[in-house]
Amino acid sequence: MPEQTSSPRGVAWFRGVEATGVVEVVDVRAEPERLAEPGWWAVVGEFEGRVRAWRFARTSTEASSPTSPWTGPDSGAWTSSLDRAAYVSAVDRVRGHIQEGDVYQANLCRVLSAPLPDEPDGRALGAVLAAGNPAPYAGGVHVPGEVWVVSASPELFLRVEHGVVTSGPIKGTAVTADALTDKDRAENVMITDLVRNDLQRVCVPGTVEVTTLLGEERHPGLVHLVSTVQGVLADDVAHAPDLWARLLDATYPPGSVSGAPKSSALDIISALETVPRGPYCGAVGWIEVSPDGSVRAELAVGIRTFWWQDGVLRFGTGAGITWGSDAQAEWAETELKAARLVALASGAEVAPMTD
């Protein structure tokens, strides 16, 4: 039986919708058939594998206000699970695995954390991020005592609509488009191919295609290379009661934040990273099942994502490591990805957004 949530409160918000009134929470990997029932579900998946979904009673296009202004940790309170020396050493170890032929690419991450004793209103941080760092897949899920995740993700993990599944892997990050390198482009192509292979496991043969390759997207303070892959879901997948088990088995965790080959990259990540990633690099988004059984969903890769637990606010940042990686440059990329968002969460000044 699904677990009845401990609180009737709770809120989830994503582009154009806010949901309130938690009814239940389901372990998606254990009971995927529950997500075949009509309703609106908020989803939070952890990189290590657990994926949960909260069914909400009500949805609205009108956003409510936070209960209080956001007050985050001091900008000097953040610490990193890997300091610069440790991260640079880990990059070199990944390059050693590449030289040995164990892996072609691996995403190496670190987690920043700062004490924040009292559970804050997630919508308050969401409002700060929306104003200072708008993102196409921004959103959050806050059920007191159960889950607290606020994301400014720019990356699409899975969209399901009209029987088509789409993914938009990001690989390649720089301050400006001119600063993107051949290494960035090669890495993007490599991960795009991995995502294409993942989707082929659940799609009609011959329908999986790369509709955009190496597209440039500008976000506050940086530029990404983004590709788009889509395919038509096979009938036995699209109409299966365990649709989400099949999709997750084929694609999870996201290829852009694991590596290629995925299984080997995950072993290397487990050996080199010192703390769990949790919702960072997992999935954050929503699934809607209509009374006729049709499914719409949009799950983001849980990057540029904060999560609060046990009196600590956390934020993850990382970089994809290839043979062409320079360890100091990869550390700098992790700094670039974190700087603006951590500053916003700490109440510090950030540069104005530009077109």
Short mmCIF file of C-alpha atoms in Angstrom, two decimals:
data_model
loop_
_atom_site.label_atom_id
_atom_site.label_comp_id
_atom_site.label_asym_id
_atom_site.label_seq_id
_atom_site.Cartn_x
_atom_site.Cartn_y
_atom_site.Cartn_z
CA MET A 1 0.00 0.00 0.00
CA PRO A 2 1.20 3.53 -0.64
CA GLU A 3 2.50 5.39 2.37
CA GLN A 4 0.07 7.97 3.71
CA THR A 5 1.99 11.18 4.10
CA SER A 6 2.43 12.49 7.64
CA SER A 7 1.14 15.96 6.80
CA PRO A 8 -1.86 17.28 4.84
CA ARG A 9 0.21 20.30 3.98
CA GLY A 10 2.78 20.50 1.24
CA VAL A 11 3.26 22.38 -1.98
CA ALA A 12 4.89 21.75 -5.34
CA TRP A 13 5.42 24.32 -8.05
CA PHE A 14 6.63 24.13 -11.61
CA ARG A 15 6.16 26.21 -14.72
CA GLY A 16 2.54 27.32 -14.83
CA VAL A 17 1.22 25.15 -12.00
CA GLU A 18 1.15 25.02 -8.22
CA ALA A 19 -0.13 21.97 -6.38
CA THR A 20 -1.29 21.76 -2.77
CA GLY A 21 -2.80 19.21 -0.43
CA VAL A 22 -0.67 16.05 -0.35
CA VAL A 23 -2.74 12.88 -0.48
CA GLU A 24 -0.04 10.19 -0.47
CA VAL A 25 3.56 9.43 -1.29
CA VAL A 26 4.64 6.45 -3.39
CA ASP A 27 7.98 4.73 -3.95
CA VAL A 28 8.00 4.76 -7.75
CA ARG A 29 10.53 1.98 -8.18
CA ALA A 30 8.59 -0.34 -5.84
CA GLU A 31 5.05 0.53 -6.99
CA PRO A 32 5.24 2.08 -10.47
CA GLU A 33 1.69 0.95 -11.28
CA ARG A 34 0.38 3.51 -8.75
CA LEU A 35 1.39 6.26 -11.21
CA ALA A 36 -1.02 4.84 -13.77
CA GLU A 37 -3.90 6.15 -11.66
CA PRO A 38 -5.38 9.57 -12.53
CA GLY A 39 -3.91 12.47 -10.63
CA TRP A 40 -1.12 15.03 -10.48
CA TRP A 41 2.15 13.85 -9.00
CA ALA A 42 5.31 15.72 -7.98
CA VAL A 43 8.42 13.61 -8.42
CA VAL A 44 11.79 13.74 -6.69
CA GLY A 45 14.39 11.14 -7.58
CA GLU A 46 17.74 10.72 -5.85
CA PHE A 47 20.84 10.02 -7.89
CA GLU A 48 21.48 6.86 -5.90
CA GLY A 49 18.21 5.36 -7.13
CA ARG A 50 15.23 6.12 -4.87
CA VAL A 51 12.41 7.91 -6.70
CA ARG A 52 9.32 9.11 -4.85
CA ALA A 53 6.11 10.73 -6.07
CA TRP A 54 3.62 12.77 -4.05
CA ARG A 55 0.03 12.91 -5.27
CA PHE A 56 -1.57 16.29 -4.70
CA ALA A 57 -5.27 16.99 -4.31
CA ARG A 58 -5.39 20.38 -6.00
CA THR A 59 -3.60 22.23 -8.78
CA SER A 60 -3.85 25.87 -9.74
CA THR A 61 -2.33 28.27 -12.23
CA GLU A 62 -2.24 30.90 -9.48
CA ALA A 63 0.95 30.88 -7.42
CA SER A 64 0.69 31.53 -3.69
CA SER A 65 3.15 33.66 -1.76
CA PRO A 66 5.86 32.32 0.56
CA THR A 67 4.97 32.31 4.24
CA SER A 68 8.07 34.40 5.03
CA PRO A 69 11.00 36.03 3.22
CA TRP A 70 14.00 33.86 2.44
CA THR A 71 16.86 34.03 4.92
CA GLY A 72 19.68 31.76 3.90
CA PRO A 73 23.05 30.90 5.36
CA ASP A 74 25.91 33.36 5.41
CA SER A 75 28.00 33.29 2.26
CA GLY A 76 31.04 32.24 4.29
CA ALA A 77 29.28 29.27 5.89
CA TRP A 78 29.44 26.96 2.87
CA THR A 79 31.85 24.03 2.86
CA SER A 80 32.58 21.55 0.07
CA SER A 81 32.63 17.76 0.20
CA LEU A 82 35.78 17.93 -1.94
CA ASP A 83 38.16 20.86 -1.64
CA ARG A 84 40.15 22.08 -4.61
CA ALA A 85 43.09 19.74 -4.09
CA ALA A 86 40.86 16.71 -3.58
CA TYR A 87 38.77 17.52 -6.63
CA VAL A 88 41.80 18.04 -8.85
CA SER A 89 43.22 14.72 -7.64
CA ALA A 90 39.91 12.99 -8.39
CA VAL A 91 39.89 14.45 -11.92
CA ASP A 92 43.33 12.98 -12.49
CA ARG A 93 42.09 9.60 -11.24
CA VAL A 94 39.17 9.72 -13.68
CA ARG A 95 41.63 10.46 -16.49
CA GLY A 96 43.60 7.44 -15.34
CA HIS A 97 40.49 5.27 -15.71
CA ILE A 98 39.95 6.71 -19.18
CA GLN A 99 43.54 5.88 -20.11
CA GLU A 100 42.96 2.30 -18.93
CA GLY A 101 39.82 2.04 -21.07
CA ASP A 102 37.44 1.70 -18.13
CA VAL A 103 35.31 4.68 -19.15
CA TYR A 104 35.12 7.37 -21.82
CA GLN A 105 33.63 10.07 -19.62
CA ALA A 106 32.53 10.46 -16.01
CA ASN A 107 30.75 13.31 -14.27
CA LEU A 108 32.58 14.26 -11.09
CA CYS A 109 30.64 16.24 -8.50
CA ARG A 110 30.94 17.80 -5.09
CA VAL A 111 28.32 18.93 -2.62
CA LEU A 112 28.33 22.33 -0.91
CA SER A 113 26.61 22.54 2.46
CA ALA A 114 25.80 25.18 5.06
CA PRO A 115 23.94 24.97 8.36
CA LEU A 116 20.34 26.24 8.33
CA PRO A 117 18.75 24.88 11.50
CA ASP A 118 15.05 25.59 11.01
CA GLU A 119 13.12 24.16 8.08
CA PRO A 120 12.46 27.14 5.78
CA ASP A 121 9.66 27.73 3.28
CA GLY A 122 10.91 26.29 0.00
CA ARG A 123 8.81 28.74 -1.99
CA ALA A 124 10.78 31.61 -0.46
CA LEU A 125 14.02 30.36 -2.00
CA GLY A 126 12.13 29.50 -5.18
CA ALA A 127 11.03 33.13 -5.48
CA VAL A 128 14.61 34.35 -4.99
CA LEU A 129 15.89 32.03 -7.70
CA ALA A 130 13.04 32.89 -10.09
CA ALA A 131 13.97 36.56 -9.83
CA GLY A 132 17.74 36.19 -9.95
CA ASN A 133 18.29 33.05 -12.02
CA PRO A 134 15.21 32.08 -14.05
CA ALA A 135 15.44 28.60 -15.54
CA PRO A 136 13.27 26.66 -17.98
CA TYR A 137 12.66 23.74 -15.62
CA ALA A 138 12.62 25.60 -12.31
CA GLY A 139 10.40 24.30 -9.55
CA GLY A 140 10.27 22.72 -6.17
CA VAL A 141 8.62 20.25 -3.84
CA HIS A 142 8.21 20.99 -0.14
CA VAL A 143 6.34 18.62 2.12
CA PRO A 144 7.39 19.45 5.70
CA GLY A 145 9.27 16.63 7.32
CA GLU A 146 9.41 14.59 4.10
CA VAL A 147 11.02 16.42 1.20
CA TRP A 148 12.50 19.87 0.55
CA VAL A 149 13.91 20.45 -2.93
CA VAL A 150 14.17 23.74 -4.84
CA SER A 151 15.59 23.64 -8.35
CA ALA A 152 16.68 26.10 -11.01
CA SER A 153 17.43 23.34 -13.49
CA PRO A 154 18.13 24.25 -17.11
CA GLU A 155 18.12 20.62 -18.25
CA LEU A 156 15.29 18.36 -19.43
CA PHE A 157 15.60 14.76 -18.34
CA LEU A 158 12.36 13.27 -19.68
CA ARG A 159 9.27 14.81 -21.21
CA VAL A 160 6.37 12.50 -22.09
CA GLU A 161 3.52 13.82 -24.21
CA HIS A 162 1.33 12.29 -26.92
CA GLY A 163 3.33 9.07 -26.75
CA VAL A 164 6.65 10.79 -27.47
CA VAL A 165 9.55 10.88 -25.00
CA THR A 166 12.11 13.68 -25.23
CA SER A 167 15.38 14.35 -23.44
CA GLY A 168 17.70 17.37 -23.64
CA PRO A 169 21.19 16.54 -22.33
CA ILE A 170 23.52 19.40 -21.44
CA LYS A 171 27.26 18.97 -21.82
CA GLY A 172 29.59 21.90 -22.34
CA THR A 173 29.63 24.99 -20.14
CA ALA A 174 31.47 28.29 -20.45
CA VAL A 175 31.09 31.95 -19.60
CA THR A 176 30.53 32.82 -23.27
CA ALA A 177 29.85 30.85 -26.44
CA ASP A 178 33.30 31.77 -27.76
CA ALA A 179 34.85 30.05 -24.76
CA LEU A 180 33.28 26.67 -25.55
CA THR A 181 35.95 24.19 -26.61
CA ASP A 182 36.36 21.14 -28.82
CA LYS A 183 36.37 19.14 -25.59
CA ASP A 184 32.91 20.53 -24.77
CA ARG A 185 31.57 19.61 -28.19
CA ALA A 186 33.06 16.11 -28.14
CA GLU A 187 31.64 15.48 -24.68
CA ASN A 188 28.18 16.63 -25.75
CA VAL A 189 28.17 14.32 -28.75
CA MET A 190 29.30 11.41 -26.56
CA ILE A 191 26.52 11.91 -24.01
CA THR A 192 23.91 12.58 -26.69
CA ASP A 193 24.75 9.17 -28.15
CA LEU A 194 24.37 7.60 -24.70
CA VAL A 195 20.92 9.20 -24.26
CA ARG A 196 19.94 8.05 -27.75
CA ASN A 197 20.87 4.49 -26.79
CA ASP A 198 18.90 4.76 -23.53
CA LEU A 199 15.74 5.90 -25.31
CA GLN A 200 16.03 3.15 -27.91
CA ARG A 201 15.31 0.67 -25.12
CA VAL A 202 11.76 1.99 -24.73
CA CYS A 203 10.94 3.40 -28.17
CA VAL A 204 9.72 2.06 -31.49
CA PRO A 205 12.76 1.00 -33.55
CA GLY A 206 13.79 3.67 -36.01
CA THR A 207 11.93 6.51 -34.30
CA VAL A 208 14.70 7.78 -32.02
CA GLU A 209 16.36 10.83 -33.51
CA VAL A 210 18.58 13.72 -32.52
CA THR A 211 16.53 16.78 -33.40
CA THR A 212 19.11 19.31 -32.17
CA LEU A 213 22.84 18.71 -31.85
CA LEU A 214 25.18 21.14 -30.07
CA GLY A 215 22.60 23.87 -29.67
CA GLU A 216 23.77 26.88 -27.66
CA GLU A 217 21.63 28.07 -24.75
CA ARG A 218 22.37 31.19 -22.72
CA HIS A 219 21.56 31.21 -19.02
CA PRO A 220 22.42 33.78 -16.34
CA GLY A 221 26.20 33.93 -16.14
CA LEU A 222 27.00 31.07 -18.51
CA VAL A 223 26.37 29.28 -21.81
CA HIS A 224 25.53 25.59 -22.31
CA LEU A 225 25.68 23.21 -25.24
CA VAL A 226 22.35 21.36 -25.40
CA SER A 227 21.21 18.57 -27.68
CA THR A 228 17.68 17.14 -28.01
CA VAL A 229 16.79 13.48 -28.49
CA GLN A 230 13.27 12.12 -28.94
CA GLY A 231 11.45 8.95 -29.91
CA VAL A 232 8.00 7.37 -30.05
CA LEU A 233 7.31 5.14 -27.07
CA ALA A 234 6.70 1.50 -27.96
CA ASP A 235 3.06 0.50 -27.45
CA ASP A 236 3.92 -2.09 -24.80
CA VAL A 237 5.75 0.63 -22.86
CA ALA A 238 3.38 3.57 -23.37
CA HIS A 239 0.34 1.61 -22.19
CA ALA A 240 2.02 -0.48 -19.52
CA PRO A 241 0.89 -0.11 -15.88
CA ASP A 242 4.59 0.02 -14.97
CA LEU A 243 5.45 2.69 -17.55
CA TRP A 244 7.64 4.60 -15.11
CA ALA A 245 9.56 1.52 -14.03
CA ARG A 246 10.39 0.85 -17.68
CA LEU A 247 11.38 4.45 -18.39
CA LEU A 248 13.56 4.69 -15.30
CA ASP A 249 15.16 1.29 -15.85
CA ALA A 250 16.19 2.47 -19.32
CA THR A 251 17.38 5.97 -18.50
CA TYR A 252 18.15 6.46 -14.79
CA PRO A 253 20.24 8.10 -13.53
CA PRO A 254 20.49 10.68 -16.31
CA GLY A 255 23.39 10.06 -18.67
CA SER A 256 24.60 13.66 -18.67
CA VAL A 257 25.39 13.51 -14.95
CA SER A 258 26.75 9.98 -14.80
CA GLY A 259 28.97 9.16 -17.79
CA ALA A 260 29.71 6.69 -20.53
CA PRO A 261 29.52 3.76 -20.31
CA LYS A 262 27.04 4.50 -17.55
CA SER A 263 27.66 1.43 -15.40
CA SER A 264 31.42 1.95 -15.33
CA ALA A 265 31.04 5.68 -14.67
CA LEU A 266 28.76 4.98 -11.71
CA ASP A 267 31.37 2.68 -10.17
CA ILE A 268 34.02 5.39 -10.51
CA ILE A 269 31.70 8.06 -9.08
CA SER A 270 30.95 5.83 -6.08
CA ALA A 271 34.66 5.37 -5.41
CA LEU A 272 35.68 9.03 -5.75
CA GLU A 273 32.82 11.11 -4.36
CA THR A 274 32.72 11.32 -0.58
CA VAL A 275 29.02 12.03 0.07
CA PRO A 276 25.75 10.96 -1.59
CA ARG A 277 24.33 13.30 -4.22
CA GLY A 278 20.75 12.82 -3.10
CA PRO A 279 18.31 14.83 -5.27
CA TYR A 280 21.23 16.55 -6.97
CA CYS A 281 21.69 14.89 -10.38
CA GLY A 282 18.48 12.95 -9.82
CA ALA A 283 15.10 14.03 -11.19
CA VAL A 284 12.67 16.77 -10.18
CA GLY A 285 9.36 17.37 -11.91
CA TRP A 286 5.79 16.28 -12.36
CA ILE A 287 3.58 13.59 -13.88
CA GLU A 288 -0.08 14.11 -14.76
CA VAL A 289 -2.40 11.20 -15.56
CA SER A 290 -5.75 12.08 -17.09
CA PRO A 291 -8.95 10.12 -16.40
CA ASP A 292 -8.57 8.44 -19.81
CA GLY A 293 -5.12 7.20 -18.81
CA SER A 294 -3.10 9.54 -21.04
CA VAL A 295 0.17 10.73 -19.53
CA ARG A 296 1.94 14.07 -19.59
CA ALA A 297 5.16 14.53 -17.68
CA GLU A 298 8.17 16.79 -17.43
CA LEU A 299 11.12 15.76 -15.31
CA ALA A 300 14.25 17.89 -15.08
CA VAL A 301 17.73 16.69 -14.29
CA GLY A 302 18.26 17.79 -10.69
CA ILE A 303 21.13 20.18 -11.36
CA ARG A 304 21.35 23.76 -10.01
CA THR A 305 19.33 22.30 -7.17
CA PHE A 306 19.16 22.97 -3.43
CA TRP A 307 17.88 20.53 -0.86
CA TRP A 308 17.39 20.91 2.86
CA GLN A 309 17.57 18.08 5.36
CA ASP A 310 18.49 17.69 9.03
CA GLY A 311 19.30 21.35 9.53
CA VAL A 312 21.61 21.64 6.52
CA LEU A 313 21.09 23.33 3.15
CA ARG A 314 22.97 21.64 0.31
CA PHE A 315 23.79 22.41 -3.31
CA GLY A 316 25.66 20.23 -5.82
CA THR A 317 28.01 21.18 -8.60
CA GLY A 318 30.13 19.14 -10.99
CA ALA A 319 31.79 18.75 -14.37
CA GLY A 320 32.17 16.08 -17.01
CA ILE A 321 35.65 14.61 -17.15
CA THR A 322 37.17 13.30 -20.39
CA TRP A 323 40.73 12.52 -21.45
CA GLY A 324 40.93 16.10 -22.73
CA SER A 325 40.07 17.57 -19.32
CA ASP A 326 42.33 19.99 -17.51
CA ALA A 327 41.82 19.41 -13.79
CA GLN A 328 42.11 23.07 -12.79
CA ALA A 329 39.69 24.08 -15.55
CA GLU A 330 37.16 21.47 -14.38
CA TRP A 331 37.36 22.84 -10.84
CA ALA A 332 36.75 26.31 -12.25
CA GLU A 333 33.67 25.01 -14.08
CA THR A 334 32.22 23.70 -10.83
CA GLU A 335 32.84 27.12 -9.28
CA LEU A 336 31.13 28.86 -12.21
CA LYS A 337 28.03 26.68 -11.98
CA ALA A 338 27.68 27.27 -8.24
CA ALA A 339 28.66 30.91 -7.85
CA ARG A 340 25.49 32.74 -8.83
CA LEU A 341 23.01 30.39 -7.22
CA VAL A 342 24.87 30.03 -3.93
CA ALA A 343 25.22 33.82 -3.81
CA LEU A 344 21.47 34.21 -4.31
CA ALA A 345 20.74 31.67 -1.58
CA SER A 346 23.10 33.57 0.74
CA GLY A 347 21.60 36.97 0.03
CA ALA A 348 24.73 38.26 -1.68
CA GLU A 349 24.86 40.65 -4.61
CA VAL A 350 24.89 39.09 -8.08
CA ALA A 351 25.49 40.64 -11.47
CA PRO A 352 22.35 41.85 -13.28
CA MET A 353 20.97 39.48 -15.91
CA THR A 354 21.71 40.43 -19.50
CA ASP A 355 20.13 39.36 -22.77
#
